[in-house]
PDB file of C-alpha atoms and ligand atoms in Angstrom:
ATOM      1  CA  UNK T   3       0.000   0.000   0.000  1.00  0.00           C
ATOM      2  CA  UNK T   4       1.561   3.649  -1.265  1.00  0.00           C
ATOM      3  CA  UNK T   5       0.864   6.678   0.239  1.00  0.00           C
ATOM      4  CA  UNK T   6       1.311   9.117  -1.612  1.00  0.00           C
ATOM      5  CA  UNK T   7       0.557   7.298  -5.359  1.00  0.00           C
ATOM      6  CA  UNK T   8      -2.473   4.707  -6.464  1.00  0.00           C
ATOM      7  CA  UNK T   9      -1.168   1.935  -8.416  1.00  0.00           C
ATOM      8  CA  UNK T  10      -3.988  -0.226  -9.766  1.00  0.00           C
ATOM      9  CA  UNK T  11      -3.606  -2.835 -12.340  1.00  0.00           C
ATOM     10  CA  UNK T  12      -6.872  -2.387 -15.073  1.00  0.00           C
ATOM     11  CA  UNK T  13      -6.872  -5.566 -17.702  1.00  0.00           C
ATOM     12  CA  UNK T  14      -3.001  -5.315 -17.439  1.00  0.00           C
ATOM     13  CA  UNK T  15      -2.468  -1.988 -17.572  1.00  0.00           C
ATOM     14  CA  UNK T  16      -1.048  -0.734 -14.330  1.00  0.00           C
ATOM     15  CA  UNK T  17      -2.409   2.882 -13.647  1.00  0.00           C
ATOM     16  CA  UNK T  18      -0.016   4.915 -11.649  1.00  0.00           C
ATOM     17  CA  UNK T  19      -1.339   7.955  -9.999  1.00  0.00           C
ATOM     18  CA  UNK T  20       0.468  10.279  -8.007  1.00  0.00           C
ATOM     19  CA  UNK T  21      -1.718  11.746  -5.838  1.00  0.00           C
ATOM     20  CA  UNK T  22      -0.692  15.112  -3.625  1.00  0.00           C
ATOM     21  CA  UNK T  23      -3.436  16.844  -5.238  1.00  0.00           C
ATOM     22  CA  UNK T  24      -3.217  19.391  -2.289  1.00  0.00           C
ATOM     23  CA  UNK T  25       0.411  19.910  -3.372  1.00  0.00           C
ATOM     24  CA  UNK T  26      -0.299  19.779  -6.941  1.00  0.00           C
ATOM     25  CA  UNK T  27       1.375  16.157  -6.838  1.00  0.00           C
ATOM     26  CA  UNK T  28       5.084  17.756  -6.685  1.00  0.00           C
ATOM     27  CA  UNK T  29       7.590  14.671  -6.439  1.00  0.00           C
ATOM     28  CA  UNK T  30       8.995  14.517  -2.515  1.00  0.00           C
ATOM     29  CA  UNK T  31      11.421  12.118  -1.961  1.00  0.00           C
ATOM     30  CA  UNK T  32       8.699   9.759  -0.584  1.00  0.00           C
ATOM     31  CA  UNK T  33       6.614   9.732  -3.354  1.00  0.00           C
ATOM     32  CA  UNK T  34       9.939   8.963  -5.631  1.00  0.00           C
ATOM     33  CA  UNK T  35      10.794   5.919  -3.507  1.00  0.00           C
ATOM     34  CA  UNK T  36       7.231   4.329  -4.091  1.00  0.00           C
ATOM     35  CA  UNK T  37       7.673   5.434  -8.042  1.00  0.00           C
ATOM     36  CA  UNK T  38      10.925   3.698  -8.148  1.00  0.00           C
ATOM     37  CA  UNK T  39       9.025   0.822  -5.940  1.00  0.00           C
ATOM     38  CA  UNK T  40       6.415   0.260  -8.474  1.00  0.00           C
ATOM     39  CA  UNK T  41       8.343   0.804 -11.320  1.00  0.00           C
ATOM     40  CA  UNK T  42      10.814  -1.779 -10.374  1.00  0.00           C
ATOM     41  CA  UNK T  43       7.861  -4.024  -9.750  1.00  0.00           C
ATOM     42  CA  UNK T  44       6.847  -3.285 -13.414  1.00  0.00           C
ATOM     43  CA  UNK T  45       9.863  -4.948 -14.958  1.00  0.00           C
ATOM     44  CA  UNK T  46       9.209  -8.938 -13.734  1.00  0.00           C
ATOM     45  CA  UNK T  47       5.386  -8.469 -12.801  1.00  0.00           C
ATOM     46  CA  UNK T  48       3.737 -10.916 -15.509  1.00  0.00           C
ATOM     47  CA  UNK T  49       0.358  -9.093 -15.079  1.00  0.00           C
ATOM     48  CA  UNK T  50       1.405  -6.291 -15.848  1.00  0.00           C
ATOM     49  CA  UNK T  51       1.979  -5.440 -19.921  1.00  0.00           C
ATOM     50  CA  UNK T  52       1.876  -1.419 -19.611  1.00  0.00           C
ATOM     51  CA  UNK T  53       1.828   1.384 -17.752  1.00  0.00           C
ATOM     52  CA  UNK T  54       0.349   4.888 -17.492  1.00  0.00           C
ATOM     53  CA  UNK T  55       1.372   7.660 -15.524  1.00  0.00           C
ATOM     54  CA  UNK T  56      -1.111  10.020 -14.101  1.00  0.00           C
ATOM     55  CA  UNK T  57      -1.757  12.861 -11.627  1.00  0.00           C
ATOM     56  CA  UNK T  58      -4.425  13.177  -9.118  1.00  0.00           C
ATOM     57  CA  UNK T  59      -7.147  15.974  -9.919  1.00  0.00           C
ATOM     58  CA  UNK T  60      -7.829  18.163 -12.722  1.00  0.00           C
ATOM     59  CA  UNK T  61      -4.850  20.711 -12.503  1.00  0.00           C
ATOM     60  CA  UNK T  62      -1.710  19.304 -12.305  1.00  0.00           C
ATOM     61  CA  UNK T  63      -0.037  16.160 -13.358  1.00  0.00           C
ATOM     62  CA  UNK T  64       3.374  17.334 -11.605  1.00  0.00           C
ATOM     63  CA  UNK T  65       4.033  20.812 -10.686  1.00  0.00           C
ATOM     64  CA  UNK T  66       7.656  19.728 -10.175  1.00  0.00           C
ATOM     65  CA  UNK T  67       9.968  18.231  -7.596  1.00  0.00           C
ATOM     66  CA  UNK T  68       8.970  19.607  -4.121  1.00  0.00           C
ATOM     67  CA  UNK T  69      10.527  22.390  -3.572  1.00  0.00           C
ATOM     68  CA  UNK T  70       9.976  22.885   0.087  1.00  0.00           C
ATOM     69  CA  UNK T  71      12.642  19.653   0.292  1.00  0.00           C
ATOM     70  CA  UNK T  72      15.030  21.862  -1.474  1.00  0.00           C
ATOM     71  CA  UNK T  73      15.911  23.883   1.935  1.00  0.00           C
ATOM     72  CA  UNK T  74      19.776  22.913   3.791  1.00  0.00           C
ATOM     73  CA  UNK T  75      21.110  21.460   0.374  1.00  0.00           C
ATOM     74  CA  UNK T  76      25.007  21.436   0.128  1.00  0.00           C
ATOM     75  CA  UNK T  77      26.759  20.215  -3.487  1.00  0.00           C
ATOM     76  CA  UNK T  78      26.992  16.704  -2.048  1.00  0.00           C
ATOM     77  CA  UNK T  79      22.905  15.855  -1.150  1.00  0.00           C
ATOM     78  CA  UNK T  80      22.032  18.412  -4.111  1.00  0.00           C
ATOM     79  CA  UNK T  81      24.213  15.809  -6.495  1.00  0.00           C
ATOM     80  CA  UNK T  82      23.013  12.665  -4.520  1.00  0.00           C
ATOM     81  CA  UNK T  83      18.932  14.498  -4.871  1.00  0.00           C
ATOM     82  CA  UNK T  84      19.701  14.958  -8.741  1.00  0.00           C
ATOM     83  CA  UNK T  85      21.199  11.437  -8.914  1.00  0.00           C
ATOM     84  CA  UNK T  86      18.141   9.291  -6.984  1.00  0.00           C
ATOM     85  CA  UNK T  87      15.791  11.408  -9.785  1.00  0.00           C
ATOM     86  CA  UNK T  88      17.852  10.387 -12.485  1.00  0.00           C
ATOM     87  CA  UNK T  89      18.504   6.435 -11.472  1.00  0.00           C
ATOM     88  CA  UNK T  90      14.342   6.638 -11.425  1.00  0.00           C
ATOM     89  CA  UNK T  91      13.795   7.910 -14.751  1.00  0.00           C
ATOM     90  CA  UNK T  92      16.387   6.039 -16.116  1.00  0.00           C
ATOM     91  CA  UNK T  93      14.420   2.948 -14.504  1.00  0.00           C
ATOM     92  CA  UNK T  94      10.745   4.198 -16.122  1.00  0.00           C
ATOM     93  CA  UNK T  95      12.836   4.891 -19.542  1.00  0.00           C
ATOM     94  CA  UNK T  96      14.398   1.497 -20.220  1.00  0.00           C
ATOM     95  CA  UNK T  97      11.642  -0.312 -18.800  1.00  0.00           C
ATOM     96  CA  UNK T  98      10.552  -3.310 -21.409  1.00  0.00           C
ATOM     97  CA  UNK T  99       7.022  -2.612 -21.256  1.00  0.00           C
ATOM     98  CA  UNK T 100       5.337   0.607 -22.526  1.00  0.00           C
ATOM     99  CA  UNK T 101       4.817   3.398 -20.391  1.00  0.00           C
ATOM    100  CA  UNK T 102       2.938   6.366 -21.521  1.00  0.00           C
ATOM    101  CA  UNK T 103       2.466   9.334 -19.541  1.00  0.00           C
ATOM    102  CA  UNK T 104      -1.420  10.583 -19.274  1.00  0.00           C
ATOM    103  CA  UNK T 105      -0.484  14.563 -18.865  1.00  0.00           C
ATOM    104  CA  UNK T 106      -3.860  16.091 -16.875  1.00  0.00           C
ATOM    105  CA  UNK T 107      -2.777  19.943 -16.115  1.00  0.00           C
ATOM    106  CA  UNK T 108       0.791  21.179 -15.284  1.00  0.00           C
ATOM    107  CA  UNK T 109       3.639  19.662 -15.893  1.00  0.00           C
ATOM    108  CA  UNK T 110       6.272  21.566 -14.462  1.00  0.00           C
ATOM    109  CA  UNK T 111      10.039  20.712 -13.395  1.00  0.00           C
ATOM    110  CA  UNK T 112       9.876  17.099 -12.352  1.00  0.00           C
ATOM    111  CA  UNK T 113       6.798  16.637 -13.823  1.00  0.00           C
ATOM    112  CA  UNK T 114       7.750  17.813 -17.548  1.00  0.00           C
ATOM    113  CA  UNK T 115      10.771  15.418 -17.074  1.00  0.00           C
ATOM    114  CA  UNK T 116       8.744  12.840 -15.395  1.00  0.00           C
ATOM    115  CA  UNK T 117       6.559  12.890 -18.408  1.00  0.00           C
ATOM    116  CA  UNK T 118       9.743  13.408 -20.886  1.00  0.00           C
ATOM    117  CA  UNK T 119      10.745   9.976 -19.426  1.00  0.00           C
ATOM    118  CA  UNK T 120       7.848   7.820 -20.700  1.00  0.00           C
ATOM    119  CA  UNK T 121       7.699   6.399 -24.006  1.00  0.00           C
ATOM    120  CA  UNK T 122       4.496   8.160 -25.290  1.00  0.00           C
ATOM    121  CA  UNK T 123       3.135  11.150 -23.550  1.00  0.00           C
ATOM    122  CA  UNK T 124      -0.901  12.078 -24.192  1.00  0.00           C
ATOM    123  CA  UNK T 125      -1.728  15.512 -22.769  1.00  0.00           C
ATOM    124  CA  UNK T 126      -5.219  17.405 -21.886  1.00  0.00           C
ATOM    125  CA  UNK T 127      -5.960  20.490 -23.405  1.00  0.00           C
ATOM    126  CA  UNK T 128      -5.470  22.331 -20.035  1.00  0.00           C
ATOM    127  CA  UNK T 129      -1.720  20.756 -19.892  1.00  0.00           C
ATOM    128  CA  UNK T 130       1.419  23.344 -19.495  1.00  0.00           C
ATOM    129  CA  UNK T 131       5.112  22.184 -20.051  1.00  0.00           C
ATOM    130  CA  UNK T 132       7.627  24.407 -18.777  1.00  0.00           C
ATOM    131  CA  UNK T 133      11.322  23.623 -17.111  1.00  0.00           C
ATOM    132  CA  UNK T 134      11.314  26.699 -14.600  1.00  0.00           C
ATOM    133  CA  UNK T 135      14.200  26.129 -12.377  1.00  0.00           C
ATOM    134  CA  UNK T 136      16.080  28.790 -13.576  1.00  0.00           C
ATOM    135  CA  UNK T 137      13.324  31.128 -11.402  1.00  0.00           C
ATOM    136  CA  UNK T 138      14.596  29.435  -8.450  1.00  0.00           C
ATOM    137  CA  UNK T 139      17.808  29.582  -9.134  1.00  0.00           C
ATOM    138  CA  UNK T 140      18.421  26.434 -10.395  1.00  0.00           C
ATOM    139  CA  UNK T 141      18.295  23.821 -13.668  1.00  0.00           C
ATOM    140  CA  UNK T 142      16.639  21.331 -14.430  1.00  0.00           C
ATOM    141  CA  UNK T 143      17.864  17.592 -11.921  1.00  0.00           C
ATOM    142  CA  UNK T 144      15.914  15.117 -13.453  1.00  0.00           C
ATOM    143  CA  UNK T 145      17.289  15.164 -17.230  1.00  0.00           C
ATOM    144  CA  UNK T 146      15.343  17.749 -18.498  1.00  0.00           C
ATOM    145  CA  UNK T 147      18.112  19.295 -19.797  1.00  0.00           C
ATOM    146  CA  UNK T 148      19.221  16.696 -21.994  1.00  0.00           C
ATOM    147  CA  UNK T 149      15.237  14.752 -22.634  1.00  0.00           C
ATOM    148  CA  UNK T 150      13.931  18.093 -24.265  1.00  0.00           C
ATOM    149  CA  UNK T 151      17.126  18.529 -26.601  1.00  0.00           C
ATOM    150  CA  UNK T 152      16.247  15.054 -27.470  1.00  0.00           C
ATOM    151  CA  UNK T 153      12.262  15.345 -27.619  1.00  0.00           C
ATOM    152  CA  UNK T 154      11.637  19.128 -29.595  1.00  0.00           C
ATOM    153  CA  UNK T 155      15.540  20.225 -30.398  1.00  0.00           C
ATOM    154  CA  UNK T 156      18.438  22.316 -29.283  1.00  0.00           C
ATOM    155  CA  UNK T 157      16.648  25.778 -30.467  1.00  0.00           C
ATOM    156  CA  UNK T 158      13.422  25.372 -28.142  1.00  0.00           C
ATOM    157  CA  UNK T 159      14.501  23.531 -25.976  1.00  0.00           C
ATOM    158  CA  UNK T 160      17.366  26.342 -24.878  1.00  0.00           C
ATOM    159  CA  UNK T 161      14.976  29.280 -25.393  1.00  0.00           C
ATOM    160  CA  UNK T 162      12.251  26.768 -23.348  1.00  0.00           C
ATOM    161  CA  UNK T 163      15.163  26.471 -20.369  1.00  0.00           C
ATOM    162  CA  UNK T 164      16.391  29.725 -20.649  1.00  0.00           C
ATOM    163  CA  UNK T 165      13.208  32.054 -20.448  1.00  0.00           C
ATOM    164  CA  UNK T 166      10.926  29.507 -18.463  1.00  0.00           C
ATOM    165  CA  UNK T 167       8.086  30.225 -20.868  1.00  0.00           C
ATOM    166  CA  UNK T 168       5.438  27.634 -20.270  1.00  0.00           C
ATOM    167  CA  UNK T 169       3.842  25.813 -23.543  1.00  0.00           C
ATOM    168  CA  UNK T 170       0.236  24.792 -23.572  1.00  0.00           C
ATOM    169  CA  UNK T 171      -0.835  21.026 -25.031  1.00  0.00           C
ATOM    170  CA  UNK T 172      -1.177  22.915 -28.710  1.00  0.00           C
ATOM    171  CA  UNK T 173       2.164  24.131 -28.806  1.00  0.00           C
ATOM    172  CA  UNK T 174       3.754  20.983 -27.046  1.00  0.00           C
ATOM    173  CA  UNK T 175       1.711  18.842 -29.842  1.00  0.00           C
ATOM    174  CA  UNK T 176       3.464  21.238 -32.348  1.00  0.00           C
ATOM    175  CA  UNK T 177       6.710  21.071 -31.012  1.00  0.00           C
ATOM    176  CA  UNK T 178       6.471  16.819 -31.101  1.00  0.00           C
ATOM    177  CA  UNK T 179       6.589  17.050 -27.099  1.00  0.00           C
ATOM    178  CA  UNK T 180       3.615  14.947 -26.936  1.00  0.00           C
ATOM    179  CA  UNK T 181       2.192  12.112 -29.000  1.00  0.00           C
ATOM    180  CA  UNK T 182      -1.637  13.580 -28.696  1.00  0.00           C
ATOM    181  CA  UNK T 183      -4.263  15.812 -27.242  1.00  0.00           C
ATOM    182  CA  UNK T 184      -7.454  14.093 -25.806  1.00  0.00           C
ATOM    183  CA  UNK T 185     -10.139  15.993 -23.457  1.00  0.00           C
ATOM    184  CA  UNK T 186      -8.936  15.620 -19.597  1.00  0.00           C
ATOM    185  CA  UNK T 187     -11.909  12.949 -19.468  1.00  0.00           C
ATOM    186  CA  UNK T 188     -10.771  10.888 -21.967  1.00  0.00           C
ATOM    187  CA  UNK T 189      -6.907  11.012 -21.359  1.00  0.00           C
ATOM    188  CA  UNK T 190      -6.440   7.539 -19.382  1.00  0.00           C
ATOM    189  CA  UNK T 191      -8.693   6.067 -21.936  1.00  0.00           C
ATOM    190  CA  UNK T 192      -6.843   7.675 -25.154  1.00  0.00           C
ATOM    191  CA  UNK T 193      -3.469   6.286 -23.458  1.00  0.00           C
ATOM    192  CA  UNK T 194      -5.020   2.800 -23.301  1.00  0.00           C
ATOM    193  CA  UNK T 195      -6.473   3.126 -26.725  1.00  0.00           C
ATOM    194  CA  UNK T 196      -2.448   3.232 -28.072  1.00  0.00           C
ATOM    195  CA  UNK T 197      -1.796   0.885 -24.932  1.00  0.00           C
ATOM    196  CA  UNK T 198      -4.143  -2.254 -26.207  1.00  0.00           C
ATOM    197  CA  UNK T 199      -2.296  -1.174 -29.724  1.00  0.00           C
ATOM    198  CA  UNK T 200       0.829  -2.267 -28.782  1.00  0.00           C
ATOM    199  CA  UNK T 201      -0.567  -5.121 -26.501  1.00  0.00           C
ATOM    200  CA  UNK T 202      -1.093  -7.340 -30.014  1.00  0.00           C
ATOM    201  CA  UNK T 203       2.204  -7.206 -30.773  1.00  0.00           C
ATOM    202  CA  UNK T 204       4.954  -9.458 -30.273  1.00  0.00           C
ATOM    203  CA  UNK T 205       6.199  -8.476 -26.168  1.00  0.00           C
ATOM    204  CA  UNK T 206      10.026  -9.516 -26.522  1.00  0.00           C
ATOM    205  CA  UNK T 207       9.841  -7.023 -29.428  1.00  0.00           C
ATOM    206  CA  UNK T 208       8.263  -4.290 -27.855  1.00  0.00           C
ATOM    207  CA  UNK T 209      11.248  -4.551 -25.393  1.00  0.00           C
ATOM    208  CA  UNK T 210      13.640  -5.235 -28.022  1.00  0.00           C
ATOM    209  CA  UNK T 211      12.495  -1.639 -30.243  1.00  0.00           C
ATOM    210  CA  UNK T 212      12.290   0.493 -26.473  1.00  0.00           C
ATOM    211  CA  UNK T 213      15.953  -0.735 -25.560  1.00  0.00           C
ATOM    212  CA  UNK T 214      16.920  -0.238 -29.309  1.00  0.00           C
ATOM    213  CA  UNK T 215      15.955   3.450 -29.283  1.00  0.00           C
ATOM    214  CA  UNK T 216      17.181   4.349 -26.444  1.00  0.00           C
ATOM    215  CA  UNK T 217      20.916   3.212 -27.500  1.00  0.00           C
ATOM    216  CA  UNK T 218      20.927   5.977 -29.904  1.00  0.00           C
ATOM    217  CA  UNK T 219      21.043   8.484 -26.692  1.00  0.00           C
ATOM    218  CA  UNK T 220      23.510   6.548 -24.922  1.00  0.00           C
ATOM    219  CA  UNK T 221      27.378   7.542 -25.569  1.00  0.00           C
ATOM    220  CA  UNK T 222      28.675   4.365 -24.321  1.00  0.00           C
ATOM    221  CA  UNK T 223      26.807   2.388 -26.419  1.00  0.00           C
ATOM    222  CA  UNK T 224      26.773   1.763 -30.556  1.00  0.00           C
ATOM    223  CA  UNK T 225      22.766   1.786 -31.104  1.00  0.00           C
ATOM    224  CA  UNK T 226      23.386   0.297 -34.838  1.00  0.00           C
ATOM    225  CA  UNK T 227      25.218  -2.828 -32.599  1.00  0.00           C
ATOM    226  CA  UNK T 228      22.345  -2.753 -30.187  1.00  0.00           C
ATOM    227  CA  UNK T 229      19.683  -3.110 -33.212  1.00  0.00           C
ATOM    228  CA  UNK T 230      22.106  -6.179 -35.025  1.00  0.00           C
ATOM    229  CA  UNK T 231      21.979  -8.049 -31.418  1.00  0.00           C
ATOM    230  CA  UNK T 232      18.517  -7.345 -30.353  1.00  0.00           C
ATOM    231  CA  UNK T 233      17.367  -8.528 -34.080  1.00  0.00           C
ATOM    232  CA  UNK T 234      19.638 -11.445 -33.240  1.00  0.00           C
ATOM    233  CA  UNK T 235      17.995 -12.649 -30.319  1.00  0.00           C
ATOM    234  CA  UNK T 236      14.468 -11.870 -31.537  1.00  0.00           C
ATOM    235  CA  UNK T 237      14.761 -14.411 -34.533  1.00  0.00           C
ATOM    236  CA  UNK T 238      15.440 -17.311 -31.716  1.00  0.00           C
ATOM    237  CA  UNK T 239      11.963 -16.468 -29.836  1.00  0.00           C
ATOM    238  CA  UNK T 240       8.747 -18.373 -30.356  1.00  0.00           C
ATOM    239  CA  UNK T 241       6.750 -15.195 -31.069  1.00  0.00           C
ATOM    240  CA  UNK T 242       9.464 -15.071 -34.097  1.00  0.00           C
ATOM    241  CA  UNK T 243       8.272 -18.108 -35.827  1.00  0.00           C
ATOM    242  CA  UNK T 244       3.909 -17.245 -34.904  1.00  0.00           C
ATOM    243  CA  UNK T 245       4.273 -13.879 -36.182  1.00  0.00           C
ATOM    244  CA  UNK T 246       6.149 -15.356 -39.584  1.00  0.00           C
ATOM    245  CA  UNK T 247       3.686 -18.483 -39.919  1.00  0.00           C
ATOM    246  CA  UNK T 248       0.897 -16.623 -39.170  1.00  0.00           C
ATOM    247  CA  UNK T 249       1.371 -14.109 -42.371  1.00  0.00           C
ATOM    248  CA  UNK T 250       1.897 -17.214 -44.614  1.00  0.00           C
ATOM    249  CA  UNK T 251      -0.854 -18.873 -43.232  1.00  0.00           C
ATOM    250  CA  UNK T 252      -3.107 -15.053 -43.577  1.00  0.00           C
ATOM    251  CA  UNK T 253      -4.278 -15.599 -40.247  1.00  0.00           C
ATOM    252  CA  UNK T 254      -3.633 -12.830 -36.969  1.00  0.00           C
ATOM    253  CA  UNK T 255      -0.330 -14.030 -34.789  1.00  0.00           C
ATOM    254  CA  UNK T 256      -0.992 -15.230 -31.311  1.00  0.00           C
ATOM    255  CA  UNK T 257       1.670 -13.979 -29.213  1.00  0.00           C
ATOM    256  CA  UNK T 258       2.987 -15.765 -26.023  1.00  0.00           C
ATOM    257  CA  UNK T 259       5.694 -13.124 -24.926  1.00  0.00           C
ATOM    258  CA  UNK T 260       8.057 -16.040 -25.429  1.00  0.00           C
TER     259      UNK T 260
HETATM  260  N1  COA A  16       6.743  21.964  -4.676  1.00  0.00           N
HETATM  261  C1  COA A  16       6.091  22.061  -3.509  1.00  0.00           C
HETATM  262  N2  COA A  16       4.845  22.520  -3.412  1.00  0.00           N
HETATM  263  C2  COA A  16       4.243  22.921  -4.535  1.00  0.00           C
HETATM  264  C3  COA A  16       4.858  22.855  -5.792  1.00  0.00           C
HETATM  265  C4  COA A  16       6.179  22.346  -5.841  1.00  0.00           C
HETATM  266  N3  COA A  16       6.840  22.218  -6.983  1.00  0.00           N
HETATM  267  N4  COA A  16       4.008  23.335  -6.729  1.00  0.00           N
HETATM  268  C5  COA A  16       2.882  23.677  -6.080  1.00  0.00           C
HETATM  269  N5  COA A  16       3.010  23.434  -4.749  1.00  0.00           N
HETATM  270  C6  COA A  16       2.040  23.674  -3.677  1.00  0.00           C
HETATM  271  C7  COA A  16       1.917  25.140  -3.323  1.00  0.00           C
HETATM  272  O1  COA A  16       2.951  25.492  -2.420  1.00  0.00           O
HETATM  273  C8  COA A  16       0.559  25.173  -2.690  1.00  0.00           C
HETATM  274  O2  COA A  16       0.627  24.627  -1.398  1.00  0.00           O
HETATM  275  P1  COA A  16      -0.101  25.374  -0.147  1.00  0.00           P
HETATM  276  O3  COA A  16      -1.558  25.392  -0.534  1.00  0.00           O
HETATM  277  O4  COA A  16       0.192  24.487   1.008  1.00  0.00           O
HETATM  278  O5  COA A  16       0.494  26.736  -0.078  1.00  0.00           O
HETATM  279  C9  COA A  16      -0.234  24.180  -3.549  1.00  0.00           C
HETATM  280  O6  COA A  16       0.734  23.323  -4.148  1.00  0.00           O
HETATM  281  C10 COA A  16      -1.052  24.830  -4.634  1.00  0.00           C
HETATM  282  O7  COA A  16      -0.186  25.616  -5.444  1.00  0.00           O
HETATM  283  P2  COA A  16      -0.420  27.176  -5.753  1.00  0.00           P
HETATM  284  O8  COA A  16       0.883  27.790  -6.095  1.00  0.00           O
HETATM  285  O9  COA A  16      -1.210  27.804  -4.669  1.00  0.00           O
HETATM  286  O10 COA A  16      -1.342  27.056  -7.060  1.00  0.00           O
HETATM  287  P3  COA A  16      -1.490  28.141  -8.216  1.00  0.00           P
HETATM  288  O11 COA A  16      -2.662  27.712  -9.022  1.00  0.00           O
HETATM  289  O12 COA A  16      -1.510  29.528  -7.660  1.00  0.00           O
HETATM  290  O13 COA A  16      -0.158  27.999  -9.101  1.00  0.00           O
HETATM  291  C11 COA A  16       1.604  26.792 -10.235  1.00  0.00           C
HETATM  292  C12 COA A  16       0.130  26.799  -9.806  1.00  0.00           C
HETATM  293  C13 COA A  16       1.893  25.424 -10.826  1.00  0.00           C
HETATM  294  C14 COA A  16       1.840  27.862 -11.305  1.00  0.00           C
HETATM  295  C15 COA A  16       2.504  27.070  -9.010  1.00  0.00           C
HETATM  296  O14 COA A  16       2.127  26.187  -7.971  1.00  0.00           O
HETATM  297  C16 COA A  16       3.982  26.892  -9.254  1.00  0.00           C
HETATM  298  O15 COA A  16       4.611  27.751  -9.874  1.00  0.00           O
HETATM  299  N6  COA A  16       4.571  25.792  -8.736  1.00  0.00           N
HETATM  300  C17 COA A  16       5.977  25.538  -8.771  1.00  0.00           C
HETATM  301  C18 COA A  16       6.420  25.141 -10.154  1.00  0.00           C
HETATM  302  C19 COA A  16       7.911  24.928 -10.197  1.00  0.00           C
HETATM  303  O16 COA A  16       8.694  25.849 -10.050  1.00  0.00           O
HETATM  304  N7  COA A  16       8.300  23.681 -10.426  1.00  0.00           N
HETATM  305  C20 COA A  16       9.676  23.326 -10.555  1.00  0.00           C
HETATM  306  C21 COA A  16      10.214  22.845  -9.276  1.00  0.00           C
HETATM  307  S1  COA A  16      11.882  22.301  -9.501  1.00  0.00           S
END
């Protein structure tokens, strides 16, 4: 039982919530233990094929870290504070299944990167994107910095960092921030729409394309070499063979994950 998130599983797709409404769900360090709690969970739980990250309310998916835990920092907690948030988002952004953030209002800070950090992001039309940290003397801790390069470009991202300016879910759609808009009542349900999408394809794959992609952002890794080994091992998997006999046969692949 989590205190300060809801994690329920729905026909396989676990539905994370973070839920400090009062606070406008800003990430404290307890709420980022039972994130990296659940998330870890995520990775061998067998009912569990994808995930969707939420906030609590109408206003604000994350209005950023919590800044009232910023106060008595010195370089060494600041680094080990940035560190934790990283090692998290890391966890949600290599994790094998699909995880797709469900963006309800703000998402500010923590919670742009939070968001930046799933696969697929689907925002309402009240959702705002903005890394302000620079207002509080401060950048980004939690990759922003180097997750909005990657997501909309070195151009808006910098003047995005630099100025603060928030974006609405129009200009984040625009920019290629987020995936799509859908009305703040349909925005879980639009996220499981794409969700039950990927849910017919072939699981070891699913992994196999999320680790793939990922390579290309990592320095210590050749993401060409990642794709010619992660083909490799694909064409020795069950699914492999069912998703080539079933086109032959003209008939719709049953996949076993195996
Ligand atoms: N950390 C801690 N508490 C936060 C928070 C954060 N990042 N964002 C909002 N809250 C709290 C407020 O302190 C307030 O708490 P209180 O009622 O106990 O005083 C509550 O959430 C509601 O926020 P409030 O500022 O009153 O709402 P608003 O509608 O006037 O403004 C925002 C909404 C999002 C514009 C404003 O809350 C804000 O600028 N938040 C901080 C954003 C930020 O800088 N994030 C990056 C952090 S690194």
């Amino acid at each position: 039982m989590y205190e300060n998130i809801l994690a329920e599983n729905q026909n396989g797709v676990l539905v994370i919530t973070i839920n400090r409404p009062a606070k406008l769900n800003a990430l404290n360090q307890a709420t980022l233990k039972e994130l990296k709690e659940v998330i870890t969970g995520v990775y061998t739980d067998t009912a569990v094929k994808g995930v969707i990250i939420t906030g609590a309310g109408e206003k604000a998916f994350v209005a950023g870290a919590d800044i009232a835990e910023f106060s008595g920092l010195n370089a060494e907690t600041g680094r080990g504070l940035a560190q934790n948030g990283h090692d998290i988002f890391f966890l949600i952004e290599r994790c094998p299944k699909p995880v797709i953030a469900a963006v309800n209002g703000f998402a500010l800070g923590g919670g742009c990167e939070l968001a930046m950090a799933c696969h697929l992001r689907v925002a309402s039309p009240n959702a705002k994107f903005g890394q302000p940290e620079v207002n509080l003397g401060l950048i980004p801790g939690y990759g922003g910095t180097q997750r909005l390069i990657q997501l909309i470009g070195k151009g808006r991202a910098m003047e995005l960092l630099l100025t603060s300016d928030m974006i609405n879910a129009e200009q984040a759609h625009n920019f290629g921030l987020i995936n799509h808009i859908a009305e703040q009542a349909d925005l879980v349900g639009k996220a499981k729409e794409i969700l039950e999408k990927i849910f017919t394809k072939a699981p070891l794959a699913i992994g196999a394309t999320i680790a793939s992609v990922y390579a290309y952002f990592d320095n210590a890794t050749n993401g060409f070499d990642t794709e010619v080994n992660e083909f490799g091992k694909l064409v020795e998997t069950a699914d492999f063979v069912e998703g080539t006999t079933a086109f032959v046969e003209k008939r719709k692949a049953e996949f076993t994950g195996k």
